[in-house]
Coordinates of C-alpha atoms (C1' of nucleotides) in Angstrom, one line a residue:
Chain A
A1 CA 96.0 101.2 104.7
A2 CA 95.8 103.9 104.0
L3 CA 94.9 105.5 106.5
G4 CA 94.3 103.3 108.7
A5 CA 92.6 100.4 108.5
Q6 CA 95.5 98.1 108.0
P7 CA 97.1 97.3 111.2
Q8 CA 99.2 94.8 109.5
I9 CA 102.5 94.3 108.0
L10 CA 104.5 91.6 109.2
G11 CA 106.7 92.1 106.4
S12 CA 110.0 93.6 105.7
L13 CA 111.6 90.9 107.6
S14 CA 113.9 89.8 105.0
A15 CA 115.6 93.1 105.1
P16 CA 116.3 94.4 108.5
P17 CA 113.5 96.7 108.6
V18 CA 114.0 100.1 110.1
I19 CA 111.0 101.5 111.6
A20 CA 111.4 105.1 111.2
N21 CA 109.6 105.9 114.3
P22 CA 106.5 107.2 112.7
L23 CA 104.4 110.0 114.1
P24 CA 106.2 110.1 117.3
S25 CA 103.9 112.9 118.4
I26 CA 100.7 111.4 117.4
Q27 CA 100.0 108.3 119.3
G28 CA 97.6 105.8 118.2
I29 CA 97.8 106.4 114.5
P30 CA 99.6 103.8 112.4
G31 CA 101.7 104.9 109.6
Q32 CA 102.6 108.4 108.7
L33 CA 100.1 110.8 107.5
L34 CA 100.6 113.1 104.6
T35 CA 98.5 116.2 105.0
N36 CA 98.1 119.3 102.9
A37 CA 98.3 122.8 104.0
Q38 CA 94.8 122.6 105.3
G39 CA 95.6 119.7 107.4
Q40 CA 93.6 117.3 105.3
V41 CA 94.9 113.9 105.0
I42 CA 96.0 113.3 101.5
G43 CA 97.9 110.1 101.9
T44 CA 100.0 108.0 104.2
L45 CA 103.4 106.4 104.4
P46 CA 103.7 102.9 105.6
W47 CA 104.9 102.2 109.0
V48 CA 108.1 100.6 108.0
V49 CA 109.9 103.3 106.3
A50 CA 113.2 101.7 105.6
P51 CA 114.5 103.5 102.6
P52 CA 115.0 101.1 99.7
G53 CA 118.6 101.7 99.7
V54 CA 119.0 100.8 103.3
A55 CA 117.1 97.6 102.9
A56 CA 119.1 96.6 100.0
A57 CA 122.3 97.5 101.6
A58 CA 121.7 95.5 104.7
P59 CA 120.5 92.0 103.8
A60 CA 119.0 89.6 106.1
P61 CA 122.1 88.1 107.4
A62 CA 122.9 91.3 109.0
A63 CA 119.7 91.3 110.9
P64 CA 121.0 91.6 114.4
S65 CA 118.3 90.2 116.5
L66 CA 116.7 88.0 114.0
Q67 CA 118.1 84.6 113.5
V68 CA 117.9 84.1 109.8
T69 CA 118.3 80.4 109.5
P70 CA 119.6 79.7 106.1
V71 CA 116.7 78.8 104.1
T72 CA 117.2 76.2 101.5
P73 CA 117.4 78.1 98.3
Q74 CA 118.7 81.6 98.1
L75 CA 117.1 84.6 96.8
L76 CA 118.6 87.3 94.6
L77 CA 117.0 90.5 95.6
N78 CA 116.9 93.8 93.9
A79 CA 117.1 97.1 95.5
Q80 CA 113.5 96.9 96.6
G81 CA 114.1 93.6 98.2
Q82 CA 112.1 91.9 95.6
V83 CA 113.1 88.4 94.6
I84 CA 114.4 88.6 91.1
A85 CA 115.8 85.1 91.0
T86 CA 116.5 82.1 93.1
L87 CA 119.6 80.1 93.6
A88 CA 118.9 76.5 94.3
T89 CA 121.2 75.4 97.0
G90 CA 121.6 71.9 97.9
A91 CA 119.2 71.4 100.6
A92 CA 116.3 72.4 98.6
T93 CA 113.5 70.0 98.8
L94 CA 112.1 71.1 95.5
A95 CA 111.5 68.3 93.3
T96 CA 111.6 70.8 90.6
A97 CA 113.6 70.7 87.5
P98 CA 115.2 73.9 86.5
P99 CA 118.2 75.0 88.6
A100 CA 116.3 78.1 89.3
P101 CA 116.4 80.4 86.4
A102 CA 114.4 83.4 86.2
P103 CA 111.2 82.5 87.9
S104 CA 107.7 83.1 86.8
K105 CA 106.8 83.5 83.3
K106 CA 107.4 80.5 81.4
N107 CA 104.8 78.5 83.3
G108 CA 103.5 77.5 80.0
P109 CA 100.4 78.5 78.3
A110 CA 98.8 77.5 81.4
E111 CA 95.9 79.2 82.9
P112 CA 93.9 82.0 81.6
P113 CA 94.5 85.3 83.1
V114 CA 92.3 86.7 85.7
K115 CA 88.9 85.6 85.0
S116 CA 86.6 88.5 84.5
E117 CA 84.4 88.6 87.4
V118 CA 80.9 89.3 86.4
Q119 CA 79.9 92.0 88.6
P120 CA 76.3 93.0 89.0
I121 CA 77.3 96.5 88.6
Q122 CA 78.3 98.5 85.6
P123 CA 81.5 100.2 85.5
A124 CA 79.6 103.2 84.6
P125 CA 80.6 105.8 82.1
A126 CA 83.1 108.2 83.2
G127 CA 82.1 111.3 85.0
V128 CA 78.4 111.1 84.8
G129 CA 76.9 114.3 85.7
T130 CA 78.4 116.1 88.4
S131 CA 79.5 114.8 91.5
P132 CA 81.8 112.5 93.0
A133 CA 83.8 110.4 90.9
P134 CA 84.7 106.9 91.6
A135 CA 84.8 105.4 94.9
A136 CA 87.9 106.8 96.4
K137 CA 87.2 110.3 95.5
V138 CA 83.6 110.2 95.9
S139 CA 83.2 110.4 99.5
P140 CA 82.7 113.9 100.6
S141 CA 84.6 113.2 103.6
P142 CA 88.3 112.6 103.6
V143 CA 90.1 109.4 103.8
P144 CA 89.0 106.7 106.0
I145 CA 91.1 106.2 109.0
T146 CA 91.0 103.9 111.9
C147 CA 92.8 104.2 115.0
S148 CA 93.9 100.7 115.5
E149 CA 97.4 99.9 116.3
T150 CA 97.8 96.3 115.5
P151 CA 101.3 96.0 114.2
T152 CA 102.2 93.8 111.4
V153 CA 104.5 90.9 111.6
S154 CA 107.3 92.7 109.9
Q155 CA 107.0 95.5 112.3
L156 CA 107.0 93.2 115.2
V157 CA 109.9 91.2 114.1
S158 CA 111.9 94.2 113.3
K159 CA 111.5 95.8 116.7
P160 CA 114.9 96.8 118.0
P161 CA 114.8 94.7 121.1
A162 CA 113.5 91.7 119.2
P163 CA 114.1 88.7 121.4
P164 CA 115.6 85.5 120.0
S165 CA 112.3 83.9 119.5
T166 CA 110.1 86.7 118.5
E167 CA 106.6 85.9 119.5
E168 CA 103.4 87.8 119.5
D169 CA 100.4 86.3 121.3
G170 CA 102.0 82.9 121.1
I171 CA 102.6 83.3 117.4
N172 CA 106.1 82.5 116.4
L173 CA 106.9 85.4 114.1
E174 CA 110.3 84.2 113.2
E175 CA 108.8 80.9 112.0
I176 CA 106.3 82.7 109.9
R177 CA 108.9 85.0 108.5
E178 CA 111.0 82.0 107.6
F179 CA 108.0 80.2 106.0
A180 CA 107.0 83.3 104.0
K181 CA 110.4 83.5 102.6
N182 CA 110.5 79.8 101.8
F183 CA 107.1 79.9 100.4
K184 CA 108.1 82.5 97.8
L185 CA 111.1 80.5 96.8
R186 CA 109.1 77.3 96.4
R187 CA 106.4 79.1 94.5
L188 CA 108.9 80.5 92.1
S189 CA 110.5 77.1 91.7
L190 CA 107.1 75.8 90.7
G191 CA 107.0 78.5 88.2
L192 CA 103.8 79.9 89.6
T193 CA 102.7 83.5 90.0
Q194 CA 101.0 85.0 93.0
T195 CA 97.9 85.2 90.8
Q196 CA 98.0 81.5 90.1
V197 CA 98.4 80.6 93.7
G198 CA 95.5 82.8 94.6
Q199 CA 93.3 81.2 91.9
A200 CA 94.4 77.7 93.0
L201 CA 93.6 78.4 96.6
T202 CA 90.2 79.7 95.7
A203 CA 89.6 76.5 93.8
T204 CA 90.6 74.2 96.6
E205 CA 88.8 73.7 99.8
G206 CA 89.6 76.1 102.6
P207 CA 89.6 79.8 102.5
A208 CA 90.1 81.7 99.2
Y209 CA 92.8 84.2 98.8
S210 CA 93.6 86.7 96.1
Q211 CA 96.9 87.6 94.5
S212 CA 97.0 90.6 96.9
A213 CA 96.8 88.2 99.8
I214 CA 99.6 86.1 98.6
C215 CA 101.6 89.1 97.9
R216 CA 101.0 90.5 101.4
F217 CA 101.8 87.2 103.0
E218 CA 105.1 87.0 101.2
K219 CA 106.0 90.4 102.2
L220 CA 104.6 89.8 105.6
D221 CA 102.5 92.8 105.1
I222 CA 99.8 91.4 107.4
T223 CA 99.1 90.9 111.0
P224 CA 100.5 88.0 112.9
K225 CA 97.0 86.7 113.4
S226 CA 96.4 86.7 109.6
A227 CA 99.7 85.2 108.9
Q228 CA 99.1 82.5 111.4
K229 CA 95.8 81.7 109.8
L230 CA 97.2 81.8 106.2
K231 CA 100.4 79.8 106.9
P232 CA 98.8 76.4 107.3
V233 CA 96.7 77.0 104.2
L234 CA 99.7 77.8 102.1
E235 CA 101.7 75.0 103.6
K236 CA 99.1 72.5 102.7
W237 CA 98.6 73.9 99.3
L238 CA 102.3 74.0 98.6
R239 CA 102.9 70.5 99.6
E240 CA 100.2 69.3 97.2
A241 CA 101.4 71.5 94.4
E242 CA 104.9 70.1 94.7
Q243 CA 103.5 66.6 94.8
R244 CA 101.5 67.3 91.6
Q245 CA 104.6 68.6 90.0
R246 CA 106.5 65.5 90.8
E247 CA 103.7 63.7 89.0
G248 CA 104.2 65.8 86.0
Q249 CA 103.9 69.4 84.9
Q250 CA 100.4 68.7 83.6
H251 CA 99.2 67.6 87.0
L252 CA 100.5 70.8 88.5
L253 CA 98.7 73.0 85.9
E254 CA 95.5 71.1 86.4
F255 CA 95.9 71.6 90.1
V256 CA 96.5 75.2 89.7
G257 CA 93.7 75.8 87.3
G258 CA 90.9 74.4 89.2
E259 CA 87.4 75.8 89.3
P260 CA 86.9 78.5 91.8
G261 CA 84.8 77.7 94.7
K262 CA 84.4 81.2 96.1
K263 CA 84.2 81.4 99.8
R264 CA 84.1 85.1 100.5
K265 CA 81.5 87.2 98.9
R266 CA 82.8 88.9 95.9
R267 CA 83.6 92.5 96.6
T268 CA 81.0 94.8 95.1
S269 CA 82.0 97.7 92.9
F270 CA 79.6 100.5 93.1
T271 CA 79.2 102.6 90.0
P272 CA 79.9 106.3 90.4
Q273 CA 76.2 107.0 90.0
A274 CA 75.3 104.5 92.6
L275 CA 77.9 106.0 95.0
E276 CA 76.5 109.4 94.2
A277 CA 73.1 108.3 95.1
L278 CA 74.2 106.5 98.2
N279 CA 76.1 109.5 99.4
A280 CA 73.1 111.7 98.8
H281 CA 71.0 109.5 100.9
F282 CA 73.7 109.4 103.5
E283 CA 73.8 113.2 103.6
R284 CA 70.2 113.2 104.4
N285 CA 70.2 110.4 106.8
A286 CA 73.2 108.5 107.9
L287 CA 71.2 105.9 109.8
P288 CA 68.4 104.8 107.6
T289 CA 65.8 102.3 108.9
G290 CA 65.5 98.8 107.6
A291 CA 62.7 99.8 105.4
E292 CA 64.6 102.7 104.0
I293 CA 67.6 100.5 103.3
T294 CA 65.4 98.1 101.4
R295 CA 63.9 100.9 99.4
I296 CA 67.3 102.3 98.5
A297 CA 68.6 98.9 97.6
Q298 CA 65.7 98.4 95.2
E299 CA 66.1 101.8 93.8
L300 CA 69.7 101.3 93.0
R301 CA 69.3 97.6 92.4
Y302 CA 71.9 96.3 94.7
E303 CA 71.4 93.7 97.3
R304 CA 69.9 95.0 100.5
E305 CA 72.8 93.6 102.6
V306 CA 75.3 95.3 100.4
V307 CA 73.5 98.6 100.9
R308 CA 73.3 98.1 104.6
V309 CA 76.9 97.3 104.9
W310 CA 77.7 100.4 102.8
F311 CA 76.0 102.6 105.3
C312 CA 77.8 100.9 108.1
N313 CA 81.1 101.4 106.5
R314 CA 80.3 104.9 105.5
R315 CA 79.4 105.8 109.1
Q316 CA 82.6 104.1 110.2
T317 CA 84.7 106.0 107.8
L318 CA 83.1 109.3 108.7
K319 CA 83.7 108.6 112.4
N320 CA 87.3 107.6 111.9
T321 CA 87.9 110.6 109.7
S322 CA 86.5 112.9 112.3
K323 CA 88.7 111.4 114.9
L324 CA 91.7 112.0 112.8
N325 CA 90.9 115.5 112.1
V326 CA 91.1 116.2 115.7
F327 CA 94.8 116.0 115.4
H328 CA 94.9 118.6 112.7
V329 CA 93.1 121.3 114.4
P330 CA 95.2 124.3 113.8
Chain B
dT1 C1' 103.4 90.8 82.9
dG2 C1' 103.9 90.0 87.6
dT3 C1' 103.9 92.4 91.8
dA4 C1' 102.8 96.1 95.2
dT5 C1' 99.4 99.0 97.2
dG6 C1' 95.4 102.4 98.1
dC7 C1' 90.9 102.3 99.2
dA8 C1' 86.9 100.4 100.8
dA9 C1' 83.7 96.2 100.8
dA10 C1' 83.1 92.2 103.6
dT11 C1' 83.5 89.9 107.9
dA12 C1' 84.1 89.0 112.9
dA13 C1' 82.9 89.9 117.5
dG14 C1' 80.5 92.0 121.1
dG15 C1' 76.3 94.5 122.6
Chain C
dT1 C1' 68.0 91.8 113.6
dC2 C1' 71.0 95.3 113.4
dC3 C1' 74.5 98.5 115.3
dT4 C1' 79.5 99.7 116.3
dT5 C1' 84.2 98.7 116.1
dA6 C1' 88.1 96.3 114.6
dT7 C1' 90.0 93.8 111.2
dT8 C1' 90.5 91.1 107.0
dT9 C1' 90.7 90.9 102.2
dG10 C1' 90.0 91.9 97.2
dC11 C1' 89.3 95.1 93.3
dA12 C1' 91.5 98.3 90.6
dT13 C1' 95.4 100.2 89.3
dA14 C1' 100.1 101.9 89.8
dC15 C1' 104.7 100.4 89.5

DNA sequence: TGTATGCAAATAAGG
DNA sequence: TCCTTATTTGCATAC
């Protein structure tokens, strides 16, 4: 993402993506960098820079090299390429009821919103003392940037010379693209939101995914590898969800509202104060010993591992940032 | 209110 | 056991 880190984005397949040849002069850096007069990175633009207008104007069918097999239902997209409604066309295997009215919403009183995750950390009062504000702005150093180049599915599939059967490392991108599109349709037909799917996945066995993950998958804003990994999970879940629905709406809601089984460690949110302290320590010593890490962890009252990883990530960020700055030397 | 996305925490892999 | 590097993924928030 932002800078960097995200090598992904399979996405933008539904609309003939147009890779606006980013940074033609700066090899190795994904996306476009936005810098200020000082050459500092202040933001980035995604790889695929197909202007909304363009995307909307040239719907999938037009995709030259990509064979867009007519997926069962049809989507009504807005200018941003977002699905705003679905049109159930015959073939649909959806045992669903409604013809396909405006999706989402109405999924009953169903589940409770995002459960408040009890973080061990306090949000912390705004602007304590001096220094760094919240995370993002805290770091004295600029934005984190990695130099990876792993393209996303969307990027790959949209490559000009895309062969009939677009493949990347043995991964059938076209198939994934098709599934992602189909998945969204079927999800909407079930009347479920990305958030609900994420919660449901977290509840079932197998890896857990957040709303963000579902969103990125649907948009193919992920790497082929990630998509390949997520696809079977979603396929399996979807099958079961549709089965539940056939058994009754209640069954579906129960299925969706299961108890979370957390598989990935919950992301820690450091308080501004904690970040300030961590950064202060980092300034003094970027590579603390095990004992020091333990002491800092106790002092700030965070898990030792969390603090250790923070230092690792901080060093990585600094390193990547430094690398990036090389390109901006006046 | 649901979805999209920036930033960075967590994880994987190799040493 | 812990580091580096690359990558994945989620929180927070903007849209």
